[in-house]
Short mmCIF file of C-alpha atoms and ligand atoms in Angstrom, two decimals:
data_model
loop_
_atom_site.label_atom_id
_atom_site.label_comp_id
_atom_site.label_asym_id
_atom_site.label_seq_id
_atom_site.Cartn_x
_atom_site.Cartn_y
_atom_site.Cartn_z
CA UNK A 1 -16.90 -5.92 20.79
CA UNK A 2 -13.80 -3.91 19.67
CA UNK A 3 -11.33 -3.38 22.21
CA UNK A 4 -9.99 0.25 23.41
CA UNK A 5 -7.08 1.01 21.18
CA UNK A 6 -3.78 -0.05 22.66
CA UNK A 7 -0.38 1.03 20.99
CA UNK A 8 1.43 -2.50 20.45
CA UNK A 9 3.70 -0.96 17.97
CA UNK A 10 5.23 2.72 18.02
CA UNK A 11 5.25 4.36 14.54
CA UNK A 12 8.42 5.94 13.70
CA UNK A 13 6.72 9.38 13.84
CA UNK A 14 5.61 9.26 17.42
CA UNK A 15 9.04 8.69 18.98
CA UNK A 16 10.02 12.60 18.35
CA UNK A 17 9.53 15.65 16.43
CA UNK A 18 9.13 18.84 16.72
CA UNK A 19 5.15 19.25 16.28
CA UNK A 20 5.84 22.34 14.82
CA UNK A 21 7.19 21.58 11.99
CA UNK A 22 4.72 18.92 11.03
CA UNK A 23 2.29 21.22 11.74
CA UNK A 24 3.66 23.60 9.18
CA UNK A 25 4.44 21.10 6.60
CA UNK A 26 1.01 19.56 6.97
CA UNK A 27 -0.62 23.58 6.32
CA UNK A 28 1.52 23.82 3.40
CA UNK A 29 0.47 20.74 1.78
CA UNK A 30 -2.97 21.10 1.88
CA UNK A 31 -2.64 24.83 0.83
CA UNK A 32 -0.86 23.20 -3.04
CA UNK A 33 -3.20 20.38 -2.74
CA UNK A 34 -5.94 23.00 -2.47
CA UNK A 35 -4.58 26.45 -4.41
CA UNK A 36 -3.61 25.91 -8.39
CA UNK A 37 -1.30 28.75 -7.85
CA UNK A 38 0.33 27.85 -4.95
CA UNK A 39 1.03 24.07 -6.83
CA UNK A 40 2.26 25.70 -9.83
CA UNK A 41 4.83 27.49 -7.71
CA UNK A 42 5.90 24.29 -5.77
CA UNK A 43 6.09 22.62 -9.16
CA UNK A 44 8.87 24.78 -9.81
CA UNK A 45 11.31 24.02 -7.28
CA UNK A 46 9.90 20.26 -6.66
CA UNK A 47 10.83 16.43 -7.02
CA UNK A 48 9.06 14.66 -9.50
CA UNK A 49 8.79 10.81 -9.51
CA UNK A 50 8.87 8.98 -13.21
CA UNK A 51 6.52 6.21 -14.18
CA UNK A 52 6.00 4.35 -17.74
CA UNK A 53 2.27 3.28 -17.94
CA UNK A 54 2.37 3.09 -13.73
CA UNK A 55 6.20 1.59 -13.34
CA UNK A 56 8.15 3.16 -11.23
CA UNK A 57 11.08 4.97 -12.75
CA UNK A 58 13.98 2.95 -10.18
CA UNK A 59 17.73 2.35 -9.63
CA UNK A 60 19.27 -1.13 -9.12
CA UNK A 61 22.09 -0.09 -6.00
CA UNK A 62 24.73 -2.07 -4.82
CA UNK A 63 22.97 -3.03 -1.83
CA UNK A 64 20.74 -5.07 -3.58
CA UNK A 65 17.89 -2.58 -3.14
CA UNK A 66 15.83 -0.26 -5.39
CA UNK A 67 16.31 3.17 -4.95
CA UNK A 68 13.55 5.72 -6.15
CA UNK A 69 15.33 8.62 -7.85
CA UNK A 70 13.81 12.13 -7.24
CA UNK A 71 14.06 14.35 -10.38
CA UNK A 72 14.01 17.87 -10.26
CA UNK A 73 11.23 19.57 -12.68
CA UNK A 74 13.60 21.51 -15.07
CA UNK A 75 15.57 18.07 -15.34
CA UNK A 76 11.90 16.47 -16.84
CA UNK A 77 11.15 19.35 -18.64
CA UNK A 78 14.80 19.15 -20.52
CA UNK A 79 14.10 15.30 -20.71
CA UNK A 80 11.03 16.10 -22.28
CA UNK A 81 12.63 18.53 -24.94
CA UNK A 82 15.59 16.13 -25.47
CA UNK A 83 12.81 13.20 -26.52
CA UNK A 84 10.89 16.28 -28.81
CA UNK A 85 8.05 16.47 -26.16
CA UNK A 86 5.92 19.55 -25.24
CA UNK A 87 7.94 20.60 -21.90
CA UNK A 88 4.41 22.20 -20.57
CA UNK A 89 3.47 18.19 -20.34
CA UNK A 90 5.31 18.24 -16.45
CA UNK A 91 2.35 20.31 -15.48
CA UNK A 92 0.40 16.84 -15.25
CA UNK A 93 2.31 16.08 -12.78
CA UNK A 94 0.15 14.52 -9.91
CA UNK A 95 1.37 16.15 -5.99
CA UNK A 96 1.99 13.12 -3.54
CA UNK A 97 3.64 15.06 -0.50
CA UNK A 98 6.34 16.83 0.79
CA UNK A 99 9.45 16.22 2.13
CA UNK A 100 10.63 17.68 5.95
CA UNK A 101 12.40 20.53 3.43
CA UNK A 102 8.78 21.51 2.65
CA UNK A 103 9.65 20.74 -1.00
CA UNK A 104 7.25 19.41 -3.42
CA UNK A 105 6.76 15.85 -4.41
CA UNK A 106 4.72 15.24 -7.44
CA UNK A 107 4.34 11.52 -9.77
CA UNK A 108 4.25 12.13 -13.62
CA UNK A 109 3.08 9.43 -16.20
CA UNK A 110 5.58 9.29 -19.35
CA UNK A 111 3.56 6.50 -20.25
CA UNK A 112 3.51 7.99 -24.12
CA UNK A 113 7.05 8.14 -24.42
CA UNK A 114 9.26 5.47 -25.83
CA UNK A 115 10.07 3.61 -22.31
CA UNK A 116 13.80 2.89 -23.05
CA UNK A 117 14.70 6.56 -24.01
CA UNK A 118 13.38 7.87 -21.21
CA UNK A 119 15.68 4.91 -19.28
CA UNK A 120 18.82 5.45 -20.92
CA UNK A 121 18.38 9.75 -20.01
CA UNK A 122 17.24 8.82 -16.71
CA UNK A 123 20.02 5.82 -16.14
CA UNK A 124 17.08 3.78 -14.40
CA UNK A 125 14.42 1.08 -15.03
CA UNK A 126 10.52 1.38 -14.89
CA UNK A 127 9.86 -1.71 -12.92
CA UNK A 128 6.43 -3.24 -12.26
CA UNK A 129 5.51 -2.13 -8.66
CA UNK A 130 4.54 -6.00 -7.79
CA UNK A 131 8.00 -6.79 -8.30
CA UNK A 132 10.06 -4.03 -6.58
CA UNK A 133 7.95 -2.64 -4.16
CA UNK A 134 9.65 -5.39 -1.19
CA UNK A 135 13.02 -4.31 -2.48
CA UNK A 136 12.57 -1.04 -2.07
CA UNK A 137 13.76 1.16 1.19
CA UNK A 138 10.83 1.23 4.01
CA UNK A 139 10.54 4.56 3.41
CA UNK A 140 10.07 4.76 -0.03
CA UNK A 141 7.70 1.91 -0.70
CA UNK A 142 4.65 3.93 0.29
CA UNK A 143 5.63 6.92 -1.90
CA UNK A 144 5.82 5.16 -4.74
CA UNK A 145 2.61 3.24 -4.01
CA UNK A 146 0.98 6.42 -3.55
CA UNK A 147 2.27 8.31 -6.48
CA UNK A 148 1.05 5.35 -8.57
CA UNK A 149 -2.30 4.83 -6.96
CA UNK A 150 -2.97 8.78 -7.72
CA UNK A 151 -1.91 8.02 -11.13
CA UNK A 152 -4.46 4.80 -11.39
CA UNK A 153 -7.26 7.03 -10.26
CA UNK A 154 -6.41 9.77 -12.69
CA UNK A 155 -6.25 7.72 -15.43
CA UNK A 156 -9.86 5.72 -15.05
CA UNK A 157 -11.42 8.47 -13.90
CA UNK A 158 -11.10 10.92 -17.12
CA UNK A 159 -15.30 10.73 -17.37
CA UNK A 160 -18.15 11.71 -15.46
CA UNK A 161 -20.23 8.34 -15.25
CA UNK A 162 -23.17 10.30 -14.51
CA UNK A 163 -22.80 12.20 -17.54
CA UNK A 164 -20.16 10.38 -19.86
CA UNK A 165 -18.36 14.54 -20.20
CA UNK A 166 -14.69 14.79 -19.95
CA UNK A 167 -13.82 15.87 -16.13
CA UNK A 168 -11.46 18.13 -15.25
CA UNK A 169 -8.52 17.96 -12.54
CA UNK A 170 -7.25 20.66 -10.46
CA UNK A 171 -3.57 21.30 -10.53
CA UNK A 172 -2.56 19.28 -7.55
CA UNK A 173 -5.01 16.37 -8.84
CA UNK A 174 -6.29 15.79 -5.23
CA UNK A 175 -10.01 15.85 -7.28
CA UNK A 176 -11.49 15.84 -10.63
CA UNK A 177 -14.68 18.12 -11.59
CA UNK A 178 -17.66 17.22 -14.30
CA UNK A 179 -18.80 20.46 -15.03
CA UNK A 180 -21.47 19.43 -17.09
CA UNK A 181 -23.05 17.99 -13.78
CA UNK A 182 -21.18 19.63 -11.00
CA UNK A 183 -19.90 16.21 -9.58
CA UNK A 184 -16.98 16.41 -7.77
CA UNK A 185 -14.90 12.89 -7.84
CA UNK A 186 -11.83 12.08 -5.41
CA UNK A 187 -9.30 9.42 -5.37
CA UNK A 188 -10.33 6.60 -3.89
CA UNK A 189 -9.48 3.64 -1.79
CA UNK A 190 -11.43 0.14 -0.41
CA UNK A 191 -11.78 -0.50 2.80
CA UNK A 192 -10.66 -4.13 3.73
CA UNK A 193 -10.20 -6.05 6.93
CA UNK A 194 -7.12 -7.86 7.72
CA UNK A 195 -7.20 -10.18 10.95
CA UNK A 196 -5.20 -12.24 12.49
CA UNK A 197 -7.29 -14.76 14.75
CA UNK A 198 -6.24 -16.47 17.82
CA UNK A 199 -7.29 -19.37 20.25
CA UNK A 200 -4.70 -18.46 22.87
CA UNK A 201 -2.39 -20.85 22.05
CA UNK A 202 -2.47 -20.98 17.84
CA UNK A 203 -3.13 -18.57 15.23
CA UNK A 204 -4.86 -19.41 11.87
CA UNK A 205 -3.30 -18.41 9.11
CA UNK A 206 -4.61 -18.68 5.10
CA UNK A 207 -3.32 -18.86 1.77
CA UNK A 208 -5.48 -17.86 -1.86
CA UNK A 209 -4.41 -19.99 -4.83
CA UNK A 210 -2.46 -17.09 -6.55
CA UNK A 211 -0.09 -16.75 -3.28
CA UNK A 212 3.45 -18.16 -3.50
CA UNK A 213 3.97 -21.31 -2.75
CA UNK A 214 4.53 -21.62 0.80
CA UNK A 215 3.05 -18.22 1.86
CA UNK A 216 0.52 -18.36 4.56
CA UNK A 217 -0.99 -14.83 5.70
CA UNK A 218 -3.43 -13.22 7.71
CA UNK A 219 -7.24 -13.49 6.62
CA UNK A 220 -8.24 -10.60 4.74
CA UNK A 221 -11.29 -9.42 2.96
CA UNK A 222 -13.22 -6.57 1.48
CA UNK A 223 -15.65 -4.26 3.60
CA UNK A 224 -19.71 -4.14 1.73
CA UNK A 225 -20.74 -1.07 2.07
CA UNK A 226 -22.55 0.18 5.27
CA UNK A 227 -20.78 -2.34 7.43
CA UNK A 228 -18.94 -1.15 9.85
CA UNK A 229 -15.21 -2.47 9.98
CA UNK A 230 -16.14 -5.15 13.36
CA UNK A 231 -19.33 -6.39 10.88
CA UNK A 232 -16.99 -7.03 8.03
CA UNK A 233 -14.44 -8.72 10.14
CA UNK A 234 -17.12 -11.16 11.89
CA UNK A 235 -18.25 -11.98 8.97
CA UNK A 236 -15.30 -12.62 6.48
CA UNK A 237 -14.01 -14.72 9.27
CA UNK A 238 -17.60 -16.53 9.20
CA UNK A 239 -17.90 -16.60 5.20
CA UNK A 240 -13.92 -17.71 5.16
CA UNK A 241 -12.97 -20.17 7.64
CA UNK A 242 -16.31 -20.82 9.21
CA UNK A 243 -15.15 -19.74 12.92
CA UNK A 244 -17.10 -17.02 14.74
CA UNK A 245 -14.34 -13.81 16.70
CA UNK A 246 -15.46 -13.26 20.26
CA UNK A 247 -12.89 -10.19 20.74
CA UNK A 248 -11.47 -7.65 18.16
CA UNK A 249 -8.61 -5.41 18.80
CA UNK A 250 -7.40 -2.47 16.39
CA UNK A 251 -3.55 -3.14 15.97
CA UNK A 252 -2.94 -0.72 12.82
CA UNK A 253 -3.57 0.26 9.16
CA UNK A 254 -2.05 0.13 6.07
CA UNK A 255 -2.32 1.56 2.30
CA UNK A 256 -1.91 -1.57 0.01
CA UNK A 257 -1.36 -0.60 -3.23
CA UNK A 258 -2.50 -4.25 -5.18
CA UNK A 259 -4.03 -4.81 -6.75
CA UNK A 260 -5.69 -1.34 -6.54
CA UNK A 261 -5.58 0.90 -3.94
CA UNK A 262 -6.81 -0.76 -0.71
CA UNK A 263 -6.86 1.19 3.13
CA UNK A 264 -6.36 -2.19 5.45
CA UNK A 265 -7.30 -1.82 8.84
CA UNK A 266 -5.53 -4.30 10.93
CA UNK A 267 -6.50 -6.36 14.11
CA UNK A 268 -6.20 -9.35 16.25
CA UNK A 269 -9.41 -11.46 16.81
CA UNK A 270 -9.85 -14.49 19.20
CA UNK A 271 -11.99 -17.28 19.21
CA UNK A 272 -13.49 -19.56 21.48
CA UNK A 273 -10.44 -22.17 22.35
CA UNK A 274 -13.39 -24.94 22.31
CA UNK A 275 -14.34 -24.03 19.17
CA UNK A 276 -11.83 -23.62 16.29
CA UNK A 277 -13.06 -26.45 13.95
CA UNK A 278 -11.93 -24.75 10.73
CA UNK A 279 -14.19 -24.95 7.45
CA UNK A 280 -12.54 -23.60 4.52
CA UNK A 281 -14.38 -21.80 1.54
CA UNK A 282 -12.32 -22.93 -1.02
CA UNK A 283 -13.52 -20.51 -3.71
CA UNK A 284 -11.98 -17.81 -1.90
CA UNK A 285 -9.23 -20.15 -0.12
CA UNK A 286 -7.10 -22.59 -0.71
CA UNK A 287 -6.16 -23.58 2.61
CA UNK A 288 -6.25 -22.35 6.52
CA UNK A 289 -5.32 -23.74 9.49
CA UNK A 290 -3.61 -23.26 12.62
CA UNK A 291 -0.09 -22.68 13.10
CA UNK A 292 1.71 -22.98 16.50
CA UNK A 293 4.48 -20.27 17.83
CA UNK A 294 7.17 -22.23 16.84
CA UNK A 295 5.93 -22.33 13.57
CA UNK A 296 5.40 -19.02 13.26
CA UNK A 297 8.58 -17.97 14.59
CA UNK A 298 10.42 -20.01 11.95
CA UNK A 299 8.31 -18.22 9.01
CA UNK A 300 9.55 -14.73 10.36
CA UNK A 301 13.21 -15.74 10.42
CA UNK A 302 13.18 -16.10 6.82
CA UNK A 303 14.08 -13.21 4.89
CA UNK A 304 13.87 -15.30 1.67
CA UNK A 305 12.33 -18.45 1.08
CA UNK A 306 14.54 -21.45 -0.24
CA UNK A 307 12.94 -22.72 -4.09
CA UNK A 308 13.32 -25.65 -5.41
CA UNK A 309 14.69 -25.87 -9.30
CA UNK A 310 11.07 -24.64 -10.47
CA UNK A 311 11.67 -21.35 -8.39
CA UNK A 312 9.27 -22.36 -5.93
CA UNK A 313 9.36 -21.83 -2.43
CA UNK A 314 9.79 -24.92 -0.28
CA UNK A 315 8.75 -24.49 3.43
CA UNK A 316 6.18 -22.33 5.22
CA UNK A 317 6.81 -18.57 4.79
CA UNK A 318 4.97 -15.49 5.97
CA UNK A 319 4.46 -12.02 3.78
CA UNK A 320 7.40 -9.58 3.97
CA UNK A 321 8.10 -6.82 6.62
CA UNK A 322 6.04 -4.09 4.65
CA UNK A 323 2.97 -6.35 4.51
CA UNK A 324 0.69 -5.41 7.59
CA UNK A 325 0.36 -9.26 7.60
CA UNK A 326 3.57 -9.26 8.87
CA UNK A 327 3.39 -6.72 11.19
CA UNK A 328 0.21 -8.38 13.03
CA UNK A 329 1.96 -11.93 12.91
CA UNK A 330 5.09 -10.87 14.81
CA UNK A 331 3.06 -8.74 17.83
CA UNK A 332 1.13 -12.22 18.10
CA UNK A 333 4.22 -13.99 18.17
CA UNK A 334 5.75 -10.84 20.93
CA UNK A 335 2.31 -11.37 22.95
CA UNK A 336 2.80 -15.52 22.98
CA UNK A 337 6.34 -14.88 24.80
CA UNK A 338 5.09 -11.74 27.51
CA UNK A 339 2.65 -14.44 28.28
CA UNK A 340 4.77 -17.54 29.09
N1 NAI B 1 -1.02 -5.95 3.15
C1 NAI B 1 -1.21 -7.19 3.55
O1 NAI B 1 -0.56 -7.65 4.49
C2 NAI B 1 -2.22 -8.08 2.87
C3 NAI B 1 -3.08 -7.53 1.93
N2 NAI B 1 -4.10 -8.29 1.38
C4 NAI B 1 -4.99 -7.62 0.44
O2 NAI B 1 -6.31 -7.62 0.95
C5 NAI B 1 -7.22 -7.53 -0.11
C6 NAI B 1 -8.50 -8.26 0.21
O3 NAI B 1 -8.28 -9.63 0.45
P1 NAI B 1 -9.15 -10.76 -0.26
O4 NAI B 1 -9.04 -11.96 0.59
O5 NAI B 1 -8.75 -10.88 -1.69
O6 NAI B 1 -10.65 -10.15 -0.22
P2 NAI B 1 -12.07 -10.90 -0.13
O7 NAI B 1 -11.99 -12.03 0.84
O8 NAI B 1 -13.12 -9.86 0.08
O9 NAI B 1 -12.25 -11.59 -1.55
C7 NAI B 1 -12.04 -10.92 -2.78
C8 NAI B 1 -13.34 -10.83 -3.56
O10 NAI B 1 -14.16 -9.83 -3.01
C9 NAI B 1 -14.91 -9.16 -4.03
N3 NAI B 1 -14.77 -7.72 -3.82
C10 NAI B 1 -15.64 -6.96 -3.11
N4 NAI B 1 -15.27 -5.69 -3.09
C11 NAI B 1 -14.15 -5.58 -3.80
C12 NAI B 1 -13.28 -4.47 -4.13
N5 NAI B 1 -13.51 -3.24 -3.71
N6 NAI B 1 -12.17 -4.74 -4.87
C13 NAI B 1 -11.91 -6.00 -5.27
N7 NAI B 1 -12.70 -7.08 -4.98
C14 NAI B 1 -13.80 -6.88 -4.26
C15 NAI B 1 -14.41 -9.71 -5.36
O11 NAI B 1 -15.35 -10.64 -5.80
C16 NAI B 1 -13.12 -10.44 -5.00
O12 NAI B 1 -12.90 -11.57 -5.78
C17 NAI B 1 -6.48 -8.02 -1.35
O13 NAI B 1 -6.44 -6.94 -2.26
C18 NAI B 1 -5.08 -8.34 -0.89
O14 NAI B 1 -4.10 -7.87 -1.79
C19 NAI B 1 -4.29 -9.58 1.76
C20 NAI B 1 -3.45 -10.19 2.68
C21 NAI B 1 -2.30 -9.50 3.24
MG1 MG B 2 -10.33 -13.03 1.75
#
């Protein structure tokens, strides 16, 4: 049932670069994600990303966006000895990536550290992720989503649940070890569908109580284990709306970092045109329904919804650019126009 894959969208990194030096970077990565040594060393010369209890350490700029400052690991280590901290305490430091420079990016917790003295050496906020991460630069939301997911993981993951030891994390903290048992944990993410279904003409579009007011988005829903990512999609769209796909196509996937770390594969579904009598499971939803392309195009002009006095939203709005929602809403509305 699922279509050959077919590039609607080109991401940024196919358009060009040198596959040398990605293939380099790449090599050097996974030689500090795998070497202790080798990830001490980078620790030396690297960037290191602040959180407080998994905020992001951030910058208010003038252009009304959050910028993610990258500190330099002698700067947290004199940070550290300003605020009468251990310096050797940067050595938690989690590794996220590198940059194009082939210099280290790590996140670090300061979590038990007074929040605002860290602030005032730092001259930045720790903000909760749910509110900055759409005002933050497209390519630094998924950095900072990452460096706090890794930091998530880490910190529920301190035991062996088979054995209820202590485990252990290597230096780059791409795994933790029980040695008691010999299990062998790695960060982890849940697989979930995201879909946005068709009749040819319309496309149905859902909203969960807890949404924004106003905020219609793509149906989305955890994979059960086993099932393969076309099983889970026939049937949240079954369970959720009570409409059965008769076409799948791959459009894309996404790391979502709420409310834990979720890998969302993206695609566009269509029903039967005859059949699109909607039945909404209203524990999971509070509404569907279909939306025409004039609809839709109005709910991607809008950058940021109009409120009323309360602060709520007022008309029909669709998630943000980052949100693969988004993403799979606006080739639907592309694909409505090639076809008139
Ligand atoms: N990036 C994007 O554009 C969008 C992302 N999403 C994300 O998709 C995710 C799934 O969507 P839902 O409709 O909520 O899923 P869903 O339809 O599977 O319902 C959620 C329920 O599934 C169960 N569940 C099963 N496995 C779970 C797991 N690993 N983690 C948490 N709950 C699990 C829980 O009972 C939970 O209440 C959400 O986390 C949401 O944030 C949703 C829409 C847009
Ligand atoms: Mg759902």
């Amino acid at each position: 049932m699922l279509q050959p894959l077919r590039i609607l969208f080109r991401p940024k990194w196919m358009v060009s670069r040198s596959s040398a030096s990605y293939v380099s970077r790449m090599r050097y990565l996974n030689k500090i994600k795998e070497e202790d040594e080798a990830c001490r060393a980078a620790l030396q010369s690297g960037n290191i990303f602040l959180y407080h209890k998994l905020a992001p350490l951030l910058r208010w700029t003038d252009s009304g966006i959050y910028q993610l400052p990258a500190l330099q690991t002698k700067d947290v280590e004199e940070i550290l000895e300003k605020l009468g901290e251990d310096k050797e305490m940067v050595k938690e430091s989690i590794l996220i990536n590198c940059t194009e420079q082939n210099e280290a990016q790590f996140s670090f917790d300061v979590g038990a550290i007074e929040q605002a003295a860290v602030e005032e050496l730092c001259r930045g906020t720790f903000v909760d992720l749910r509110k900055a991460f759409f005002l933050l630069r497209g390519s630094e939301a998924p950095l900072v989503a990452r460096g706090q997911a890794l930091l998530r993981w880490h910190q529920t993951n301190g035991f062996c649940s088979s054995t209820g030891q202590p485990t252990q994390r290597n230096q780059s903290g791409s795994q933790r070890v029980c040695h008691s048992s010999g299990i062998t944990y790695y960060p982890k993410m849940s697989p979930v569908v995201i879909v946005l279904v068709s009749d040819g003409k319309r496309c149905l579009l859902g909203r969960q109580s807890t949404f924004p007011r106003g905020m219609y988005s793509a149906l989305a829903g955890f994979c059960d284990i086993g099932e393969t990512m076309e099983e889970a999609l026939r049937r949240e769209i079954a369970e959720e709306v009570g409409l059965e796909v008769e076409s799948i196509q791959y459009s894309g996937s996404q790391h979502w970092p709420f409310p834990q770390s979720s890998f969302m594969v993206a695609c566009h579904a269509t029903v039967n045109p005859n059949e699109t009598q909607v039945s909404v499971d209203k524990v999971e939803l509070e509404d569907a329904r279909w939306f025409s392309l004039e609809e839709v195009q109005e709910a991607l002009t809008i950058k940021a919804p109009p409120r009323n006095n309360k602060g709520e939203p007022t008309v029909f709005w669709v998630p943000p650019s980052y949100a693969i929602a988004n993403r799979l809403i606006q080739e639907w509305a592309n694909l409505q126009h090639l076809k008139s």
